[in-house]
PDB file of C-alpha atoms in Angstrom:
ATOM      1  CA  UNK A   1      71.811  -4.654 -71.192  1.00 68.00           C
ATOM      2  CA  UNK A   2      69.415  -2.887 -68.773  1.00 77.00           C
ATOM      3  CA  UNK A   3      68.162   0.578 -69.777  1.00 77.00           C
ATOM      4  CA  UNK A   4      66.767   2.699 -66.859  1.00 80.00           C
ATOM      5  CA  UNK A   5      65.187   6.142 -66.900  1.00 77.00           C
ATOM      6  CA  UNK A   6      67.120   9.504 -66.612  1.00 83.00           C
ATOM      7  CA  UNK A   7      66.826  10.443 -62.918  1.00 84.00           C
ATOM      8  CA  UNK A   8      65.378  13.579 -63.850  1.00 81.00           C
ATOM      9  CA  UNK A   9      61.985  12.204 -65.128  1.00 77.00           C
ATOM     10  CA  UNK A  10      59.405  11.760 -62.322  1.00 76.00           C
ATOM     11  CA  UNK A  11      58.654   8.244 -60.822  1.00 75.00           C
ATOM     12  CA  UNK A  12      56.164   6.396 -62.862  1.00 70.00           C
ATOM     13  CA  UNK A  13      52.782   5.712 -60.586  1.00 69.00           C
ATOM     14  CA  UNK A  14      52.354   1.990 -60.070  1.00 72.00           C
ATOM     15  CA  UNK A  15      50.098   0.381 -62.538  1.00 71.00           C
ATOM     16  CA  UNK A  16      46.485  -0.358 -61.005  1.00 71.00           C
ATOM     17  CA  UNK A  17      44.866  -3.592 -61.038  1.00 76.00           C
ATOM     18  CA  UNK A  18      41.717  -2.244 -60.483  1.00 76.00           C
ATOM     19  CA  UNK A  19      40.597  -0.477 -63.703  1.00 78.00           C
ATOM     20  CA  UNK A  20      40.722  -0.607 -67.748  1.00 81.00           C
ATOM     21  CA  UNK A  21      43.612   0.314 -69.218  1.00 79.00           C
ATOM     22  CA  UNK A  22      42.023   3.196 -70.716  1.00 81.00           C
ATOM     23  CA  UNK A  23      40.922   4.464 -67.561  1.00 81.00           C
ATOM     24  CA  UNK A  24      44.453   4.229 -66.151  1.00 78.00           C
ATOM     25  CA  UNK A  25      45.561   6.738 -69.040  1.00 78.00           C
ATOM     26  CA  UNK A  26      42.841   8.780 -68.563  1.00 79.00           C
ATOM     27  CA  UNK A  27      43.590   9.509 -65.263  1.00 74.00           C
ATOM     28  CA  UNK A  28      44.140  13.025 -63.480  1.00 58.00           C
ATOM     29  CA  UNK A  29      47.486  12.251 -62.728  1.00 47.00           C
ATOM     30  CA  UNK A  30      49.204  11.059 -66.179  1.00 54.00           C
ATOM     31  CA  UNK A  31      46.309  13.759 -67.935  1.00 51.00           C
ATOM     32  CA  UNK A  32      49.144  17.035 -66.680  1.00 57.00           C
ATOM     33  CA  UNK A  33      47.671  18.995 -69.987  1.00 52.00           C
ATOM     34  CA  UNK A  34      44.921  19.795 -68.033  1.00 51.00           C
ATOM     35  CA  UNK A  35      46.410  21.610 -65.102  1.00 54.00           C
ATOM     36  CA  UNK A  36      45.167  24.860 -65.330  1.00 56.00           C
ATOM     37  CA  UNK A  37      48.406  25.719 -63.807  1.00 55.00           C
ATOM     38  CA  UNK A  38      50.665  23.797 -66.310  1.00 54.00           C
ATOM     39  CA  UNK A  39      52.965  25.632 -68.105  1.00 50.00           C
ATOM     40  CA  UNK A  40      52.848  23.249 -71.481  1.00 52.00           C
ATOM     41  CA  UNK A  41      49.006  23.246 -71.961  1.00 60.00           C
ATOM     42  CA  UNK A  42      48.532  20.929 -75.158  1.00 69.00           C
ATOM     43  CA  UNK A  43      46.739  17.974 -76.683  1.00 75.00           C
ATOM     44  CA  UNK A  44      48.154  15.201 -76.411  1.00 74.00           C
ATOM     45  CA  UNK A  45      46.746  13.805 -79.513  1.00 79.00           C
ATOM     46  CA  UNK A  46      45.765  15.501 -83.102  1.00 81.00           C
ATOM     47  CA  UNK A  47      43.937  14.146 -85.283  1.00 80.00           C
ATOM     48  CA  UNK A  48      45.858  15.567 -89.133  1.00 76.00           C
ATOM     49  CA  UNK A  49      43.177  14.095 -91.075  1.00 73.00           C
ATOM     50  CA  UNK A  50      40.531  16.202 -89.772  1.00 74.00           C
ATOM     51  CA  UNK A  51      42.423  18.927 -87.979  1.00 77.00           C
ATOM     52  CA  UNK A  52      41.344  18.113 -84.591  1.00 81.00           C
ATOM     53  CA  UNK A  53      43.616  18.271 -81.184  1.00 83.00           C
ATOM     54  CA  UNK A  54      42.123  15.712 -79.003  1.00 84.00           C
ATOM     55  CA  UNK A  55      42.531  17.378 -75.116  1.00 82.00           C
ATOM     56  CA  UNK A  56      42.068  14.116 -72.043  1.00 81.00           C
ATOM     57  CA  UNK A  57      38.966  15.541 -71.185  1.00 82.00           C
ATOM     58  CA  UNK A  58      37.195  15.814 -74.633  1.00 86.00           C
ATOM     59  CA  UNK A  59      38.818  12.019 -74.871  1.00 88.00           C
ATOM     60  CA  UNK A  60      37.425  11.403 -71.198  1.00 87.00           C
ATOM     61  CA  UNK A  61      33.860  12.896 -72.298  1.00 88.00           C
ATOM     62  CA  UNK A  62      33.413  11.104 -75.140  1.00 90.00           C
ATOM     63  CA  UNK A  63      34.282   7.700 -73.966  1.00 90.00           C
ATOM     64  CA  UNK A  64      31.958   7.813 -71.129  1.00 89.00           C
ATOM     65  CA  UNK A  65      29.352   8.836 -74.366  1.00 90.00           C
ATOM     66  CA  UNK A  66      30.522   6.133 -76.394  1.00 93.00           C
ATOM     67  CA  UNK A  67      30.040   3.597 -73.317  1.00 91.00           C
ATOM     68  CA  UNK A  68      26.396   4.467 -72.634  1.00 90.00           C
ATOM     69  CA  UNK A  69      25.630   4.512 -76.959  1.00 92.00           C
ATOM     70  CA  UNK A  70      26.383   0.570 -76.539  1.00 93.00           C
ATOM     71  CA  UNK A  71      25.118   0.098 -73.188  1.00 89.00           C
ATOM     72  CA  UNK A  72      21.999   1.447 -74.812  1.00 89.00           C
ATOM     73  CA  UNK A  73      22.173  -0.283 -77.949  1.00 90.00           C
ATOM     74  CA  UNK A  74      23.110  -3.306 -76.518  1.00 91.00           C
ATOM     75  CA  UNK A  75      20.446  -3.465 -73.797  1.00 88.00           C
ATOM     76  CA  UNK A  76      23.054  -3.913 -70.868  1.00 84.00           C
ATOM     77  CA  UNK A  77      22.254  -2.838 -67.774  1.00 76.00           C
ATOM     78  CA  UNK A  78      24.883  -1.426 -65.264  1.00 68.00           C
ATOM     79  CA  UNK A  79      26.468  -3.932 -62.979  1.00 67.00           C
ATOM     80  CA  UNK A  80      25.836  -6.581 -65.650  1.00 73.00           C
ATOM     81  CA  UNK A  81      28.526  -8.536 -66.068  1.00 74.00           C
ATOM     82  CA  UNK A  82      29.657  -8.573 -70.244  1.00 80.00           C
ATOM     83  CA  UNK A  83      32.618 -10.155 -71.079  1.00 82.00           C
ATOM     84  CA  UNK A  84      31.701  -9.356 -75.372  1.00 90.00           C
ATOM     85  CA  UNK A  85      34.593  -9.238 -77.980  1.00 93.00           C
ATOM     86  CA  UNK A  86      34.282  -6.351 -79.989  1.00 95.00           C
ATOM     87  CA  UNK A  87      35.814  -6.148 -83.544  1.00 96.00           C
ATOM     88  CA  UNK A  88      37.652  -3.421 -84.753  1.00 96.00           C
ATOM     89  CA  UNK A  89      38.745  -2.677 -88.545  1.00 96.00           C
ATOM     90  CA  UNK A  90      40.086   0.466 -88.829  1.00 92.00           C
ATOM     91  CA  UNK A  91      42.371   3.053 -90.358  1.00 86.00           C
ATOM     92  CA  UNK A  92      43.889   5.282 -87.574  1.00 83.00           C
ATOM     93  CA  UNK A  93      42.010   7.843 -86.082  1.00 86.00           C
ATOM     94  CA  UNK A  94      41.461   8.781 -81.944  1.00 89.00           C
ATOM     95  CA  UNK A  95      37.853   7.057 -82.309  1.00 91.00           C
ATOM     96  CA  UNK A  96      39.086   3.899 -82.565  1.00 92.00           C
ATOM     97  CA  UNK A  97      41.302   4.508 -79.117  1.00 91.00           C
ATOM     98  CA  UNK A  98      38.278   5.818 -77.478  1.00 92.00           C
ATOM     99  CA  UNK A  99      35.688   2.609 -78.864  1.00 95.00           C
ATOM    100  CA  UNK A 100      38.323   0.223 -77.091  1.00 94.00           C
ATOM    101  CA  UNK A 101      38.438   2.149 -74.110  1.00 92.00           C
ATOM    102  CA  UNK A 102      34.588   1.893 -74.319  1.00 93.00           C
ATOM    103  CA  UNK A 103      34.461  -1.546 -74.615  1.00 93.00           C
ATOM    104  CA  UNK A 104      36.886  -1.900 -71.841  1.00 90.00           C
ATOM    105  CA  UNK A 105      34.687   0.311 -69.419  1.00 88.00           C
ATOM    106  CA  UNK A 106      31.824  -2.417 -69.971  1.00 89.00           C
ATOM    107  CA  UNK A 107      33.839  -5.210 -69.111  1.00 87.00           C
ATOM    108  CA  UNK A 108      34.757  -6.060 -72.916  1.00 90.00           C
ATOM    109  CA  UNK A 109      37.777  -6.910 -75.120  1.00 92.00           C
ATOM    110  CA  UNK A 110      38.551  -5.800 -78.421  1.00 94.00           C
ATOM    111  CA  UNK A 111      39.140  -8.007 -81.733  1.00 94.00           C
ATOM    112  CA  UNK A 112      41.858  -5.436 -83.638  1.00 92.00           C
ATOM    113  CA  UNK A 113      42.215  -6.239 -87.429  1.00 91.00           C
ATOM    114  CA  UNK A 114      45.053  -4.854 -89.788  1.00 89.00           C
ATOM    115  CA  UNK A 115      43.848  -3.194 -92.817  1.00 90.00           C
ATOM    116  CA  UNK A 116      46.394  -4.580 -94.834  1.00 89.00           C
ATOM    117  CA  UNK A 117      45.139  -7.965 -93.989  1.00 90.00           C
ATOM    118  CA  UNK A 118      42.891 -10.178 -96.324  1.00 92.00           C
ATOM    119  CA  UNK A 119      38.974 -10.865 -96.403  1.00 95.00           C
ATOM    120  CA  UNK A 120      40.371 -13.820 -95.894  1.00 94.00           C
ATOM    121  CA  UNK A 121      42.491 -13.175 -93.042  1.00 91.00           C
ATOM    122  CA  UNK A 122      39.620 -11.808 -91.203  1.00 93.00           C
ATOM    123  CA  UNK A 123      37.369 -13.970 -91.500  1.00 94.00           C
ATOM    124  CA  UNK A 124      39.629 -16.927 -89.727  1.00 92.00           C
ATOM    125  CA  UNK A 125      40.715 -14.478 -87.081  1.00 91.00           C
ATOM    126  CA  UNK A 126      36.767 -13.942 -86.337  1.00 94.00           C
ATOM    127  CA  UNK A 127      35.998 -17.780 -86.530  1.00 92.00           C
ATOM    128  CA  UNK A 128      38.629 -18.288 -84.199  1.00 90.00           C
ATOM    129  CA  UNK A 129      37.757 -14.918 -81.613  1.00 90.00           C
ATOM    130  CA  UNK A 130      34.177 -14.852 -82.509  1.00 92.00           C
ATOM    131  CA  UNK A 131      33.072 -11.293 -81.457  1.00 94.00           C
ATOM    132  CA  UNK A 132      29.347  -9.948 -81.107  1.00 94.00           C
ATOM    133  CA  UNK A 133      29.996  -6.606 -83.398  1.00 96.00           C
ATOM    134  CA  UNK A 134      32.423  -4.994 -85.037  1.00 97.00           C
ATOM    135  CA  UNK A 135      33.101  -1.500 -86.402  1.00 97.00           C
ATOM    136  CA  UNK A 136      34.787  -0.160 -89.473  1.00 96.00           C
ATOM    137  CA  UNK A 137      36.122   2.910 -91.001  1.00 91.00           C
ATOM    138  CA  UNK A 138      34.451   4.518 -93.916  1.00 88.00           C
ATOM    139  CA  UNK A 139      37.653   3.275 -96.185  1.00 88.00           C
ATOM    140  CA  UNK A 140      37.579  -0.276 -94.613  1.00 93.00           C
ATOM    141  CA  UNK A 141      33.562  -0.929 -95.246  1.00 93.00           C
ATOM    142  CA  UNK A 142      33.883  -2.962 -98.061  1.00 93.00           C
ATOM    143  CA  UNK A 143      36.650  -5.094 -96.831  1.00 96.00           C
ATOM    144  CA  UNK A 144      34.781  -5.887 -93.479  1.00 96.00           C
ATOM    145  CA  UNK A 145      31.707  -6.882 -95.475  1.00 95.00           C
ATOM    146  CA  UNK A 146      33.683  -8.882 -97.569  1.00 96.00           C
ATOM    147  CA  UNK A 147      35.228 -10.646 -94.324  1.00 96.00           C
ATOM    148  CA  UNK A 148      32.061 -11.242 -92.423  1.00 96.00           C
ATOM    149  CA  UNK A 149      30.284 -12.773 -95.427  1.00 96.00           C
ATOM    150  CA  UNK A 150      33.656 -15.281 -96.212  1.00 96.00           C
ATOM    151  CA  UNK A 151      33.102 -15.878 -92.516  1.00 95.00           C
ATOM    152  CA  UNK A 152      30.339 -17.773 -90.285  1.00 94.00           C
ATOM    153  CA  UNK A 153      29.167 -14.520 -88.846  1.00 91.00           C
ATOM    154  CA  UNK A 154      27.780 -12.888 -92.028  1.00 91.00           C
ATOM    155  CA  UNK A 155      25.020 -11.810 -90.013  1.00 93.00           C
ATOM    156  CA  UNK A 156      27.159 -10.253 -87.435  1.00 94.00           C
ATOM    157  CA  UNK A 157      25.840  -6.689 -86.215  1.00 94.00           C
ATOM    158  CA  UNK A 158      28.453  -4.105 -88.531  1.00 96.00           C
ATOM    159  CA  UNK A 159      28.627  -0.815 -87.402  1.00 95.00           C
ATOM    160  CA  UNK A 160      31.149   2.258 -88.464  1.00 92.00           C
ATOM    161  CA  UNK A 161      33.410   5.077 -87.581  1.00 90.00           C
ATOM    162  CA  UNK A 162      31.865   8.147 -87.698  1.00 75.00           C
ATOM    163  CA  UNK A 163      32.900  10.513 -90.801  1.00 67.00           C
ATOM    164  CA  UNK A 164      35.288  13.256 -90.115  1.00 62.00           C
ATOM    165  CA  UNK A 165      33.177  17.208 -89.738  1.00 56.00           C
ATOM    166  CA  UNK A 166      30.096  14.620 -90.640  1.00 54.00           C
ATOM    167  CA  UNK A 167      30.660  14.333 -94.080  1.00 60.00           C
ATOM    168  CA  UNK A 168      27.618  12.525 -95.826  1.00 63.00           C
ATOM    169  CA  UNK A 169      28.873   8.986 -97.055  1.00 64.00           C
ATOM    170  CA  UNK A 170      28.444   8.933-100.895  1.00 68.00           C
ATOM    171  CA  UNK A 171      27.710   5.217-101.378  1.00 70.00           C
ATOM    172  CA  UNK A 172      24.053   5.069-100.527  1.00 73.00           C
ATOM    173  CA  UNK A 173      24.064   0.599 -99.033  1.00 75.00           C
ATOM    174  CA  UNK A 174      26.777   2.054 -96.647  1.00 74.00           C
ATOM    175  CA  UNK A 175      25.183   5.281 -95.827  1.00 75.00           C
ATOM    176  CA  UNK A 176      22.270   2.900 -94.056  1.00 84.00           C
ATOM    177  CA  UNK A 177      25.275   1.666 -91.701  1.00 88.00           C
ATOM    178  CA  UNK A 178      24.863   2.918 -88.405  1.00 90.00           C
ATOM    179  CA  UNK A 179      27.805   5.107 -87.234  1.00 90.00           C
ATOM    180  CA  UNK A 180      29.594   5.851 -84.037  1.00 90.00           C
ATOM    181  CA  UNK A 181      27.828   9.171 -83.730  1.00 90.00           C
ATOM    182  CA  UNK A 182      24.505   7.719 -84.685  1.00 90.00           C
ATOM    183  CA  UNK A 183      24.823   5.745 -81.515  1.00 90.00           C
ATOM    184  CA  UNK A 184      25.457   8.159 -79.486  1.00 89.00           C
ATOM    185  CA  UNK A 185      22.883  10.473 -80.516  1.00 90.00           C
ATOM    186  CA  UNK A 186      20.273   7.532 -79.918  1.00 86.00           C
ATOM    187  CA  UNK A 187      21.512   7.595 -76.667  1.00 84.00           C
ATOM    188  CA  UNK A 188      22.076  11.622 -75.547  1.00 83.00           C
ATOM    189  CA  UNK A 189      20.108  11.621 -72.654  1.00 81.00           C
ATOM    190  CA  UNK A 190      20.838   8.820 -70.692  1.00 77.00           C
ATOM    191  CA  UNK A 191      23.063   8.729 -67.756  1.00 74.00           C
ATOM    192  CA  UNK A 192      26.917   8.097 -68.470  1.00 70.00           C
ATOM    193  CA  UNK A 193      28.020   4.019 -67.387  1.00 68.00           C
ATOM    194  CA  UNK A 194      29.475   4.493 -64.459  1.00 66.00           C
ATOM    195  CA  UNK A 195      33.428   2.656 -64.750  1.00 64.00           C
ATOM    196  CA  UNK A 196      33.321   0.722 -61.246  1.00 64.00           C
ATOM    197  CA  UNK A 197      36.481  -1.154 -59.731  1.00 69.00           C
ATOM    198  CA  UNK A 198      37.279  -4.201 -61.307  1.00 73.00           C
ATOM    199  CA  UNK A 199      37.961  -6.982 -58.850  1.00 73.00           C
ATOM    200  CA  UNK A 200      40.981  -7.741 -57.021  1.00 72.00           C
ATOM    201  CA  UNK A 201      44.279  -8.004 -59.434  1.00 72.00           C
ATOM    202  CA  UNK A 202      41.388  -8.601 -62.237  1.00 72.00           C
ATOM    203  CA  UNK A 203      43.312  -6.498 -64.805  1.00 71.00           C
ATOM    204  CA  UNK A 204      45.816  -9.274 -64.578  1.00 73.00           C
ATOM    205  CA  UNK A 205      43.517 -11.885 -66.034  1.00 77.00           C
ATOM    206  CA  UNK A 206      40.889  -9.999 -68.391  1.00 79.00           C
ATOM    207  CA  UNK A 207      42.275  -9.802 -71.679  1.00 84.00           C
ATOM    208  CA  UNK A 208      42.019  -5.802 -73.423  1.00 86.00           C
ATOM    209  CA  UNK A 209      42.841  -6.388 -76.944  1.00 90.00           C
ATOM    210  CA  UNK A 210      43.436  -9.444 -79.083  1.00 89.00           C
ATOM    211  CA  UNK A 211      45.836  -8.485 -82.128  1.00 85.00           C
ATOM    212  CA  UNK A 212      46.926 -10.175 -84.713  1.00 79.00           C
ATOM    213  CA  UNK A 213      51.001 -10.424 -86.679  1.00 68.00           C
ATOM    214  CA  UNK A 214      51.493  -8.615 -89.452  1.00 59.00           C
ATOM    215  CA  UNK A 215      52.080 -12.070 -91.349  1.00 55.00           C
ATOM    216  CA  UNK A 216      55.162 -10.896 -93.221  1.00 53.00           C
ATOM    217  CA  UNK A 217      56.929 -13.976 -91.853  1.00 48.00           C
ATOM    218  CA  UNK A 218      54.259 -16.766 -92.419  1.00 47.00           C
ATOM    219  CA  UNK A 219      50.771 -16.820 -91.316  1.00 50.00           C
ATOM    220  CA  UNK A 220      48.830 -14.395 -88.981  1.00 48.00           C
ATOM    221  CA  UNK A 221      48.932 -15.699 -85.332  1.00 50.00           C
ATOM    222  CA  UNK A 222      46.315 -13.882 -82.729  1.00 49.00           C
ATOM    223  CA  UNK A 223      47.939 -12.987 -79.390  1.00 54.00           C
ATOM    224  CA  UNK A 224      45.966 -11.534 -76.942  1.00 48.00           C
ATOM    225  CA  UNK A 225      47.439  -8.475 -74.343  1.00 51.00           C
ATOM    226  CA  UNK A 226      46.131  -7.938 -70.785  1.00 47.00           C
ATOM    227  CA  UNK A 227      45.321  -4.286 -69.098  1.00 47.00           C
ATOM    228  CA  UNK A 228      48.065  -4.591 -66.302  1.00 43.00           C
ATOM    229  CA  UNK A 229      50.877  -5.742 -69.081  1.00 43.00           C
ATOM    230  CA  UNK A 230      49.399  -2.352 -71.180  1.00 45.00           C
ATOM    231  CA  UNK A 231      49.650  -0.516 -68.399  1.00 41.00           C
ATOM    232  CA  UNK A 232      53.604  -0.981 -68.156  1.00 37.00           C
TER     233      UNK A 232
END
């Protein structure tokens, strides 16, 4: 059976293969909330957790912030070319859309674990995708140190999501973790990383996110999703 649209939604723009995924979605044209003219001016994400509505251009801002944080932390330089894995462990929350989209902007991919998964479980899937950082939620901090240390990267640069209204983290070993916001605080007044074209049809080859099965059927298998096939 073939499902089509109702004719009276607009055309859908053709999906670029020129620029991250996130970019793509960030865009002025699929971003109507911000229309000053628009008659249904809302976010298109909140946040319940922390009572936050997340608008495209707070999004927007803070992921060219988050890009120049690592870019600074990192030591890259712009036109560098950085083809990292980034992994991501992580209850939901908007940051860990806008990290990705980071990572993306820099020429990245990102690692995604499921939080229901094992210490076990994550350390194979970052023997097998071996990434050169990866972030946390405050929740998800002891599993991810559990993971990297069952894994051959115990050493590997750990890093987590930023507490919701800054709430000070009560365990004092994982309040010396450096978070999301501590990163880009480090790096307020440099210049934003400036996105760049990707090369002809690249988002067609450059992976965006490697994700794992749920494993409810047997064991976890790692697939891995490109920024044109996101972008349908």
């Amino acid at each position: 059976m073939i499902f089509t649209p109702p004719t009276y939604l607009p055309t859908l723009p053709s999906v670029p293969l020129h620029e991250p995924v996130g970019d793509f979605c960030l865009a002025k044209s699929l971003a109507r909330t911000t229309a000053p003219d628009s008659a249904a001016q809302r976010a298109p994400f909140v946040e319940a957790t922390i009572d936050q509505a997340w608008t495209p251009n707070k999004i927007q801002d803070r992921v060219a912030r988050v890009a120049a944080a690592l870019c600074w932390s990192w030591q890259l330089v712009p036109g560098q070319k950085w083809h990292q894995i980034v992994a991501i462990l992580a209850s939901n929350s908007v940051d860990t859309l806008i990290l990705s989209w980071a990572v993306h902007r820099l020429g990245g991919a990102c690692l995604m674990m499921q939080p229901t998964s094992s210490a076990e479980e994550i350390a194979g899937h970052l023997d097998r995708v071996p990434p050169c950082a990866m972030f946390a939620s405050q929740d998800l901090l002891p599993l991810a140190q559990d993971a990297l240390q069952q894994s051959s990267h115990s050493e590997l640069p750990l890093y987590k999501l930023s507490l919701a209204g800054g709430v000070a983290e009560p365990d004092p070993q994982l309040a010396r973790i450096t978070t999301l916001d501590d990163l880009i605080a480090a790096a307020t007044d440099l210049p934003s990383w400036d996105r760049g074209a990707l090369p002809a049809n690249e988002a067609t080859r450059r992976v965006a996110y490697y994700c794992t099965t749920s494993g409810t059927s047997g064991l976890q298998v790692g697939l891995h999703s490109f920024s044109a096939v996101l972008g349908y």
